[in-house]
PDB file of C-alpha atoms in Angstrom:
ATOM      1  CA  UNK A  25     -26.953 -79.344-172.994  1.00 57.00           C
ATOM      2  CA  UNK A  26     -28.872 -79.074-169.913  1.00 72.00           C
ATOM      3  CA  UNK A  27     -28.209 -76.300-167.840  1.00 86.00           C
ATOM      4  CA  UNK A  28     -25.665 -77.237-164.330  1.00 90.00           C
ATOM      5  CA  UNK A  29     -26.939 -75.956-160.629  1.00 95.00           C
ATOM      6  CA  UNK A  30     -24.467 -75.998-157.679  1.00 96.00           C
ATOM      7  CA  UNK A  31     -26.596 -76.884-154.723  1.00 96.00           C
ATOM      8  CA  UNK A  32     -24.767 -75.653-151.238  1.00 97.00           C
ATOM      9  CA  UNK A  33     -26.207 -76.647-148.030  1.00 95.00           C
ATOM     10  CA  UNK A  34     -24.551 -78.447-144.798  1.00 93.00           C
ATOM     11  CA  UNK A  35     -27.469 -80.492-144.167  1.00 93.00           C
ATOM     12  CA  UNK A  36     -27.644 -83.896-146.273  1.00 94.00           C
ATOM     13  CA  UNK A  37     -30.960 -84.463-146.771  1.00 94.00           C
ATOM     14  CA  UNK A  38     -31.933 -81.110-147.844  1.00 93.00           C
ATOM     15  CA  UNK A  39     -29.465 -81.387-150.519  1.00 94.00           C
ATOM     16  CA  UNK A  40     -30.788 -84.797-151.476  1.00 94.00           C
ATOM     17  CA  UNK A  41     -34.191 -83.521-151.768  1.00 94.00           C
ATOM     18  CA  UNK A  42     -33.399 -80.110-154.232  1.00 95.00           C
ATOM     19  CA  UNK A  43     -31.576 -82.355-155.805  1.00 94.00           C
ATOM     20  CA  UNK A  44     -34.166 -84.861-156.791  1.00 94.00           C
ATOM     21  CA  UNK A  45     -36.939 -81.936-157.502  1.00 94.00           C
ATOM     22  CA  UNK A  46     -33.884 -80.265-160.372  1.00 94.00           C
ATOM     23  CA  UNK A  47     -33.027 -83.822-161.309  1.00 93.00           C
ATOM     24  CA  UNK A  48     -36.595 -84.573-162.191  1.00 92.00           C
ATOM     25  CA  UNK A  49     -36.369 -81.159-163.662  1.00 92.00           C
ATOM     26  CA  UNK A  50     -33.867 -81.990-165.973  1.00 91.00           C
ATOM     27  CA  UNK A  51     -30.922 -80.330-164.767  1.00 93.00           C
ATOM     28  CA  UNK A  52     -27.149 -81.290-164.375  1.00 91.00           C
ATOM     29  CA  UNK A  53     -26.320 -80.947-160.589  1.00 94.00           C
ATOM     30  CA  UNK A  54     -23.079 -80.792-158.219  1.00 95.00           C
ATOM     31  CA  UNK A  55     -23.122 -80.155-154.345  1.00 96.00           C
ATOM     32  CA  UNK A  56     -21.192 -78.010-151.773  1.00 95.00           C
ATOM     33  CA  UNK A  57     -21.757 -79.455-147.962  1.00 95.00           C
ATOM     34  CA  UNK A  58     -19.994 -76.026-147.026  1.00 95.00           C
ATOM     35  CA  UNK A  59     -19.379 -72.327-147.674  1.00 94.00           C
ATOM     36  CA  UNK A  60     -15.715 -72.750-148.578  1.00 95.00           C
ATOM     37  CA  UNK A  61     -16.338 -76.100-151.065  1.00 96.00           C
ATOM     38  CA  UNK A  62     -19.081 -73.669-152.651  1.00 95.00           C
ATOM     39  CA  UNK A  63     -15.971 -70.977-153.145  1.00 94.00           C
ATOM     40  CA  UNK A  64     -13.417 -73.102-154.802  1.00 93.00           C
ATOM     41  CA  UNK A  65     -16.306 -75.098-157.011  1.00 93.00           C
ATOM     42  CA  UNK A  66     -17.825 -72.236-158.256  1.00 90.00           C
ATOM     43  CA  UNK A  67     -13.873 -70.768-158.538  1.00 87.00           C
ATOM     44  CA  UNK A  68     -12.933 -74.013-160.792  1.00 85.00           C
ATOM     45  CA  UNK A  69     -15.527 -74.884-162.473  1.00 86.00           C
ATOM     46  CA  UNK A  70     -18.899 -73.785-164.120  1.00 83.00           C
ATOM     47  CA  UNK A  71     -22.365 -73.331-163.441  1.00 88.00           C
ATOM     48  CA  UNK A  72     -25.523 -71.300-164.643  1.00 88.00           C
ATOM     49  CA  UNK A  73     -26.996 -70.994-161.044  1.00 92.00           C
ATOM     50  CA  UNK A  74     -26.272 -72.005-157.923  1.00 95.00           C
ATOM     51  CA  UNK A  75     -28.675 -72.611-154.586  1.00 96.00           C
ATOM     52  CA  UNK A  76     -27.319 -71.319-151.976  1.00 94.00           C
ATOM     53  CA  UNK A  77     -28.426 -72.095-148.253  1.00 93.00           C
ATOM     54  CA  UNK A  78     -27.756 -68.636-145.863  1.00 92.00           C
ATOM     55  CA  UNK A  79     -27.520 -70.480-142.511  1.00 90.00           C
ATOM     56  CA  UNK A  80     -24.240 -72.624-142.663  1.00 91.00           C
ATOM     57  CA  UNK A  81     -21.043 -72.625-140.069  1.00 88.00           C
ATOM     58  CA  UNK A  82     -18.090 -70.995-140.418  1.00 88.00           C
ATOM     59  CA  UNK A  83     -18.557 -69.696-144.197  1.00 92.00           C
ATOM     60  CA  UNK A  84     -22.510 -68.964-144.411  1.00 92.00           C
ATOM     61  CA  UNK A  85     -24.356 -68.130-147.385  1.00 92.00           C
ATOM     62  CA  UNK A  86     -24.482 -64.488-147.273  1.00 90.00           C
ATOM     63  CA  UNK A  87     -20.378 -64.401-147.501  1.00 93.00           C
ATOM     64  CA  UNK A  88     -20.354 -67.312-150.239  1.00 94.00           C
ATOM     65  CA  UNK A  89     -22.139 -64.475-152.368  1.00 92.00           C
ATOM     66  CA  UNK A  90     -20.293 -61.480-151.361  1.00 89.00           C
ATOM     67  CA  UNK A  91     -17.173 -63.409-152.443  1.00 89.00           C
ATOM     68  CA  UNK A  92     -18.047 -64.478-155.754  1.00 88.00           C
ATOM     69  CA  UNK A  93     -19.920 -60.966-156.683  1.00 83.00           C
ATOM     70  CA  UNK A  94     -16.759 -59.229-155.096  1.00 81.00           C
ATOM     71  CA  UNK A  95     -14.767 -62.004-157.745  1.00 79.00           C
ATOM     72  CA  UNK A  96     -16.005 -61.302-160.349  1.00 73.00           C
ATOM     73  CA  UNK A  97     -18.749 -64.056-160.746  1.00 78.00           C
ATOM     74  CA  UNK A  98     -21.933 -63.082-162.490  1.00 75.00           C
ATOM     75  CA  UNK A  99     -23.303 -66.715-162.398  1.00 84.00           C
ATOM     76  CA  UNK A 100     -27.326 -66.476-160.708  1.00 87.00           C
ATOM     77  CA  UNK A 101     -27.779 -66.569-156.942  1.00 92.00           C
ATOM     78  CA  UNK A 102     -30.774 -68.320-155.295  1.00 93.00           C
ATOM     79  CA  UNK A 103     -31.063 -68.124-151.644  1.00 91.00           C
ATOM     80  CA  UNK A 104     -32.872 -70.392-149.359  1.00 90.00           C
ATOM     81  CA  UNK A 105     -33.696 -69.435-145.504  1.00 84.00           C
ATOM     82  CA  UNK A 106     -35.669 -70.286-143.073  1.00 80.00           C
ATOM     83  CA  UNK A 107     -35.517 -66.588-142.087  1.00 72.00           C
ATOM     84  CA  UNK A 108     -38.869 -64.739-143.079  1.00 70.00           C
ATOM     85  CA  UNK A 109     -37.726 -60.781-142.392  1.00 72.00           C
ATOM     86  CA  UNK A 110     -37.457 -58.125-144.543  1.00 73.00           C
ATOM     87  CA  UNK A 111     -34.153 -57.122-143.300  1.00 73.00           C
ATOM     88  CA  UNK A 112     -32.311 -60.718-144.375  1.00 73.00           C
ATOM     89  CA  UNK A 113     -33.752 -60.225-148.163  1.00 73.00           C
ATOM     90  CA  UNK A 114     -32.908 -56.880-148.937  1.00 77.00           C
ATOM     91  CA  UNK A 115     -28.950 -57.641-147.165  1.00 80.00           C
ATOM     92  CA  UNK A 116     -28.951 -60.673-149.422  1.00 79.00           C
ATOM     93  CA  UNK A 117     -29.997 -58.724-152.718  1.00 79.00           C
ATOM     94  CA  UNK A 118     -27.899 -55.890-151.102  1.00 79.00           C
ATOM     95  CA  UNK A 119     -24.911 -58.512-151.590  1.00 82.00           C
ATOM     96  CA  UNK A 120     -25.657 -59.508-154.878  1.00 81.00           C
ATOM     97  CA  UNK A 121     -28.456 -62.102-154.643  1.00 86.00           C
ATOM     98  CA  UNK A 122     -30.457 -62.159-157.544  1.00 85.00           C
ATOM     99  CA  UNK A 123     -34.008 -64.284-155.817  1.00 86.00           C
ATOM    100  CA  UNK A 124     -34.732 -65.600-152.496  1.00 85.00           C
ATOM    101  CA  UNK A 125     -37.014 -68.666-151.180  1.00 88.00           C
ATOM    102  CA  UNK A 126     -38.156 -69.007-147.857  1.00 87.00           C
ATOM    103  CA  UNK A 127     -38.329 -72.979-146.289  1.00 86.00           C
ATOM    104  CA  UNK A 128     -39.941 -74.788-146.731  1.00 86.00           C
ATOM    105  CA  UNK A 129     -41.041 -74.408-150.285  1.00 88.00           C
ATOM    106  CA  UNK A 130     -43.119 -76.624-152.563  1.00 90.00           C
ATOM    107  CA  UNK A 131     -40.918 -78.149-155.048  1.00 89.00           C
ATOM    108  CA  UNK A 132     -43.138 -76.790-157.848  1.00 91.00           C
ATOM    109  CA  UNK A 133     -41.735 -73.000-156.883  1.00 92.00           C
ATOM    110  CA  UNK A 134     -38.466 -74.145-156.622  1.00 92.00           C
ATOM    111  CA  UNK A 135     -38.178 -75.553-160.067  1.00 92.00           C
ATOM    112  CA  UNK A 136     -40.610 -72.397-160.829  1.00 91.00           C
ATOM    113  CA  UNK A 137     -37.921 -69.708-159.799  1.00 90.00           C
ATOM    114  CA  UNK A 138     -34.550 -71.958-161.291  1.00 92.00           C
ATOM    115  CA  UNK A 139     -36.378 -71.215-164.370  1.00 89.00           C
ATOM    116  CA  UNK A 140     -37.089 -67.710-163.825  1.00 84.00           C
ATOM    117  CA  UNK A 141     -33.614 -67.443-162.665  1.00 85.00           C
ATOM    118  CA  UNK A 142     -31.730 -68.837-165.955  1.00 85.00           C
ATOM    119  CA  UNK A 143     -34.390 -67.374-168.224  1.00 77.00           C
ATOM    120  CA  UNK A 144     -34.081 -63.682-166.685  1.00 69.00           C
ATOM    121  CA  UNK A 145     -29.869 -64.171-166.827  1.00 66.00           C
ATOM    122  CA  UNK A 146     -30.010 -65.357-170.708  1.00 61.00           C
ATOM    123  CA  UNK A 147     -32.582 -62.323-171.431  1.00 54.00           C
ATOM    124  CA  UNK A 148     -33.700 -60.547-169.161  1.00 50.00           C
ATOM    125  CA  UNK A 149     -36.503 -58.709-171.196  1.00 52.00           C
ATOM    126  CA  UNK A 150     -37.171 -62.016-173.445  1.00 50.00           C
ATOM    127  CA  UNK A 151     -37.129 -60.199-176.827  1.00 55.00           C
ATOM    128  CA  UNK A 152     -34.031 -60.266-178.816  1.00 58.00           C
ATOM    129  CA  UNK A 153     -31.230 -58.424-177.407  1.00 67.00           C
ATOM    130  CA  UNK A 154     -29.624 -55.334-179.059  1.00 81.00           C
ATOM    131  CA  UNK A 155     -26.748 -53.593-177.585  1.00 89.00           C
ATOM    132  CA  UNK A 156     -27.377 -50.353-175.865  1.00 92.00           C
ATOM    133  CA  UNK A 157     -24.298 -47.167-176.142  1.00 92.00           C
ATOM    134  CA  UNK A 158     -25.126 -44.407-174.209  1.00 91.00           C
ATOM    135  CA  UNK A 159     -22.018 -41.935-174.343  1.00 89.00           C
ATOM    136  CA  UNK A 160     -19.168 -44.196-172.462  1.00 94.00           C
ATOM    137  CA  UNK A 161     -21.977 -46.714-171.062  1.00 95.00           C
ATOM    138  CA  UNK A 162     -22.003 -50.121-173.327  1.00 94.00           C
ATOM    139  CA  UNK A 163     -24.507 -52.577-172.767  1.00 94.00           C
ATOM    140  CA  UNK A 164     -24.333 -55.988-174.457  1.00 89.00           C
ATOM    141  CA  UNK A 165     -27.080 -58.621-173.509  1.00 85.00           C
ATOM    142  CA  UNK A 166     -25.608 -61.661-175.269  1.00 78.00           C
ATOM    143  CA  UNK A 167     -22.761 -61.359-173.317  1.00 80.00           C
ATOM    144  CA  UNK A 168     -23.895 -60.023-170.108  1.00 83.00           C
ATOM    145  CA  UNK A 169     -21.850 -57.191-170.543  1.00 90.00           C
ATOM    146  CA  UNK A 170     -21.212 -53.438-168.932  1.00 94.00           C
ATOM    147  CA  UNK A 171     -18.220 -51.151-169.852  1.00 94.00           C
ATOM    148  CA  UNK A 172     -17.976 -47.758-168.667  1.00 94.00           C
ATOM    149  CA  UNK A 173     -15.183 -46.409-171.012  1.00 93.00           C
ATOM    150  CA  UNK A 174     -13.955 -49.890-172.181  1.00 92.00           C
ATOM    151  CA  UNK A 175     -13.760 -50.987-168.313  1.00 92.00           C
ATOM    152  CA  UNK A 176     -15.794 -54.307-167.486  1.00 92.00           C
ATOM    153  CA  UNK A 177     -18.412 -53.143-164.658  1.00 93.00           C
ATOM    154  CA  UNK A 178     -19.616 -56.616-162.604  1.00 90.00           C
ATOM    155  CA  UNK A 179     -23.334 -56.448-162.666  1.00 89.00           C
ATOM    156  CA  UNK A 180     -25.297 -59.299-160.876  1.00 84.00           C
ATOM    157  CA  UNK A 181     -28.467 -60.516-163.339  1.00 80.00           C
ATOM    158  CA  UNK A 182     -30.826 -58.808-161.032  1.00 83.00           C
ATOM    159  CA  UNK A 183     -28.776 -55.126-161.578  1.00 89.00           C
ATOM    160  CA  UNK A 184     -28.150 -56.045-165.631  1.00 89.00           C
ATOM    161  CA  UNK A 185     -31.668 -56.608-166.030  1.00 87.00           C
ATOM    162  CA  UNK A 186     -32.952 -53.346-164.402  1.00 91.00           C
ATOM    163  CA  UNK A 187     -30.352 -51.598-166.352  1.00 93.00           C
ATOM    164  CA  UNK A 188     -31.041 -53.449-169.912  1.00 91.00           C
ATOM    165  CA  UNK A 189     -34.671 -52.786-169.305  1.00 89.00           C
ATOM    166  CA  UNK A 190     -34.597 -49.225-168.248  1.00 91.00           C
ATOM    167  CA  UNK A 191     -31.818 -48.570-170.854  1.00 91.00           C
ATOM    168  CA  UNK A 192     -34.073 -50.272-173.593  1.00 87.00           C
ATOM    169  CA  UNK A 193     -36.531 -47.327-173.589  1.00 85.00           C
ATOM    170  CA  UNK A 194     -35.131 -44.394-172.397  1.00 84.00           C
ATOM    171  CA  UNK A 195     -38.249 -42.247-172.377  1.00 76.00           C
ATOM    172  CA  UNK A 196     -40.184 -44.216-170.521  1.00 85.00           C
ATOM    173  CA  UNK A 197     -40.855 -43.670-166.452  1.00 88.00           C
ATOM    174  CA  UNK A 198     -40.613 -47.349-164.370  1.00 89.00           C
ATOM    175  CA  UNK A 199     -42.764 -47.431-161.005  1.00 87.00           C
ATOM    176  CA  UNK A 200     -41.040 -49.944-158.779  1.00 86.00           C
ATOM    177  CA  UNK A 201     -44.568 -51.948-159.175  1.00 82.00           C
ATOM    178  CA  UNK A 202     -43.511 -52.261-163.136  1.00 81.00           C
ATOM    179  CA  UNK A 203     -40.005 -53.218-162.352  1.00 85.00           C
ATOM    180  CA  UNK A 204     -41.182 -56.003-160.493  1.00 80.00           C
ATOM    181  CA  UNK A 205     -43.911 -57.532-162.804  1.00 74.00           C
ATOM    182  CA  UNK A 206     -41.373 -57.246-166.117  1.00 75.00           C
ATOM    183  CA  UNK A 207     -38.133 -59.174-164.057  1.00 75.00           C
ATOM    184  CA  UNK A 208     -39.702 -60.593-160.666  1.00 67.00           C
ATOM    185  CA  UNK A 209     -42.618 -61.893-162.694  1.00 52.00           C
ATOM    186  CA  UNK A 210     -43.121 -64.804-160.356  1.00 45.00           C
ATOM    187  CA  UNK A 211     -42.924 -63.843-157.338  1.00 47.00           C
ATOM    188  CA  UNK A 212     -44.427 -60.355-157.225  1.00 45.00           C
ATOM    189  CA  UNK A 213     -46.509 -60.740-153.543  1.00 46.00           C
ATOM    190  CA  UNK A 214     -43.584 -60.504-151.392  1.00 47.00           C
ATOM    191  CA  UNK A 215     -41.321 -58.349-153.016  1.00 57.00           C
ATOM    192  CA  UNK A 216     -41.154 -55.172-150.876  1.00 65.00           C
ATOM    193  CA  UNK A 217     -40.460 -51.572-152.672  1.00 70.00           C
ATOM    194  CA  UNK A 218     -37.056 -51.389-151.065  1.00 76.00           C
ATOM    195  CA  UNK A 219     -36.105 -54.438-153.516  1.00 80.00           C
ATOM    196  CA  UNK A 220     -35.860 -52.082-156.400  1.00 86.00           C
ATOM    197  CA  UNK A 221     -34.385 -49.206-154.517  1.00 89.00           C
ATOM    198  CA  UNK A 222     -31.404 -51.533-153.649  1.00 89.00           C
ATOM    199  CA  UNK A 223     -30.563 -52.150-156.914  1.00 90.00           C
ATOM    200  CA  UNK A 224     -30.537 -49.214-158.610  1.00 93.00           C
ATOM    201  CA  UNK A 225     -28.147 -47.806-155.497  1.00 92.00           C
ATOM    202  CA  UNK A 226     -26.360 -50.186-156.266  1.00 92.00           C
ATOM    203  CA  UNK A 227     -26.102 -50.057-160.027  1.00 94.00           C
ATOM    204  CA  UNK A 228     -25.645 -46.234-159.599  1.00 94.00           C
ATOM    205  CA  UNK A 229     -22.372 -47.074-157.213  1.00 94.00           C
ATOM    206  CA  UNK A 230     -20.654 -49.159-159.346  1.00 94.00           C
ATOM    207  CA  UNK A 231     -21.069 -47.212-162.881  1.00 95.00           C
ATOM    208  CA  UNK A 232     -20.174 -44.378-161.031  1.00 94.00           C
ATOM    209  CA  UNK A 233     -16.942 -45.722-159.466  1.00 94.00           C
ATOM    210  CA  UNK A 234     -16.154 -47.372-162.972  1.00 94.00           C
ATOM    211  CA  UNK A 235     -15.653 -43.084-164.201  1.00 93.00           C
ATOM    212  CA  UNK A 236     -19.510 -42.616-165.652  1.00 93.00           C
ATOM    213  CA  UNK A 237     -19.790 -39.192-165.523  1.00 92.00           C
ATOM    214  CA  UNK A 238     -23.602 -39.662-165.104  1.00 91.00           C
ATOM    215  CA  UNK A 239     -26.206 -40.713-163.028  1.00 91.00           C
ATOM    216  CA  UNK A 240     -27.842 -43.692-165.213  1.00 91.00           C
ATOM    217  CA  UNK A 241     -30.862 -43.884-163.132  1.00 91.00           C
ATOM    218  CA  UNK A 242     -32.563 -40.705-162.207  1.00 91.00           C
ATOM    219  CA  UNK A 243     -35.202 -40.676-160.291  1.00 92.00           C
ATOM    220  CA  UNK A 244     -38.608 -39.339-160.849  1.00 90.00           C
ATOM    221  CA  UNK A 245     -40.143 -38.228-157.817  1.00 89.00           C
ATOM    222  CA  UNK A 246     -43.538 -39.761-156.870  1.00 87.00           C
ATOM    223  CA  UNK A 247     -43.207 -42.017-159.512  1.00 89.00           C
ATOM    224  CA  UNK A 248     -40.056 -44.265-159.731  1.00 90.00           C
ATOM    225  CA  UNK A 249     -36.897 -44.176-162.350  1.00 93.00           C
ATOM    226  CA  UNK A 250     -36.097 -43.242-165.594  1.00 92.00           C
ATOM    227  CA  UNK A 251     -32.353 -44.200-167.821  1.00 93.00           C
ATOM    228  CA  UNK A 252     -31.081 -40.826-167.679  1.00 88.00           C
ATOM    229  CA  UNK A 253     -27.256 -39.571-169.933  1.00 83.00           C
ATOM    230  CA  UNK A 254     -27.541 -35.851-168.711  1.00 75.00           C
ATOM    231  CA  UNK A 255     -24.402 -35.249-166.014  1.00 64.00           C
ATOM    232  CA  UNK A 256     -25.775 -34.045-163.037  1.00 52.00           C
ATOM    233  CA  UNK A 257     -28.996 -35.873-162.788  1.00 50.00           C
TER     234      UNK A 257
END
């Protein structure tokens, strides 16, 4: 069955023309003309990704994904702007994002980073997936799945994938550089440090509000991060 994109934007055409490039693609598409259709779509029915434009009225993009991250949602966030600062990607990721595109964009990246997108969120390290215990920390890649304790923890694919990875060899020191190549591998030229630091604040925050009594990513100074069980680290 081929995979189903939601495609949000408040400008016609645009939609019209991502949709032809996924259509030729071979993907099932819907549309959202707004930031509120996007909501209750995504809310009733299913998708493995959705493209999501940042610059709409009322509802824009950037609180379509803090909404459905805040929900619950783990489905795969691609962002398009027009906006070409730093700043805008690392709030997007910051909210949950998992990639961003910058218009205009040659259709060939598009389709190139839909791929990425639903290859990374099926498995992230493209080997096959064992489940990962680490004292109250479960971690099972089939499902997508975190539990501190038995309690879900909402990871978006860009956080679960760091955390899979890192958890996958515990002994082993990441630079942000290797984080990059192993789960950005497409887009490696404009990814800015800062990227990776977001997400493993942010995948520190929410294990540790879930009760994980440690820090799961320590950090290794001049060098990057390590998947760490020792409390206090």
């Amino acid at each position: 069955m081929a995979e189903r994109i939601l495609i949000v934007d408040d400008e016609r055409k645009m939609r019209q023309l991502i949709g032809l490039y996924l259509t030729n693609a071979g993907y099932e598409l819907d549309e959202a003309s707004s930031g509120i259709e996007a909501i209750h779509k995504a809310t009733d029915q299913s998708y493995d990704a959705i493209i999501l434009d940042i610059m709409m009225p009322q509802t824009d993009g950037w609180d379509v994904c803090e909404h459905l991250r805040m929900e619950g949602f783990n489905i795969g966030i691609l962002m398009l702007t027009a906006r070409t600062e730093v700043g805008d990607r690392v709030k997007g990721l910051d909210l949950g994002a998992d990639d961003y595109l910058v218009k205009p964009f040659a259709p060939e990246e598009l389709v190139a980073r839909v791929k990425a997108l639903l290859r990374r969120k099926s498995n992230p390290l493209n080997e096959d997936p064992v489940e990962i215990t680490a004292g109250p920390l479960f971690i099972q890649p089939d499902r997508h799945e975190v539990k501190v304790a038995g309690q879900s923890v909402d990871l978006t694919a860009k956080e679960f994938a760091i955390l899979y990875l890192m958890a996958s060899r515990p002994e082993r020191v990441y630079t942000r550089e290797n984080v990059i190549e192993k789960i950005w591998s497409l887009d490696r030229e404009w990814h800015d440090p800062r990227t990776i630091d977001t997400h493993i604040k942010n995948i520190r925050t929410k294990l540790k509000k879930a009760g994980l009594p440690f820090n799961p990513m320590k950090t290794v100074w001049g060098v990057g991060y390590k998947f760490n069980t020792t409390e206090g680290n």
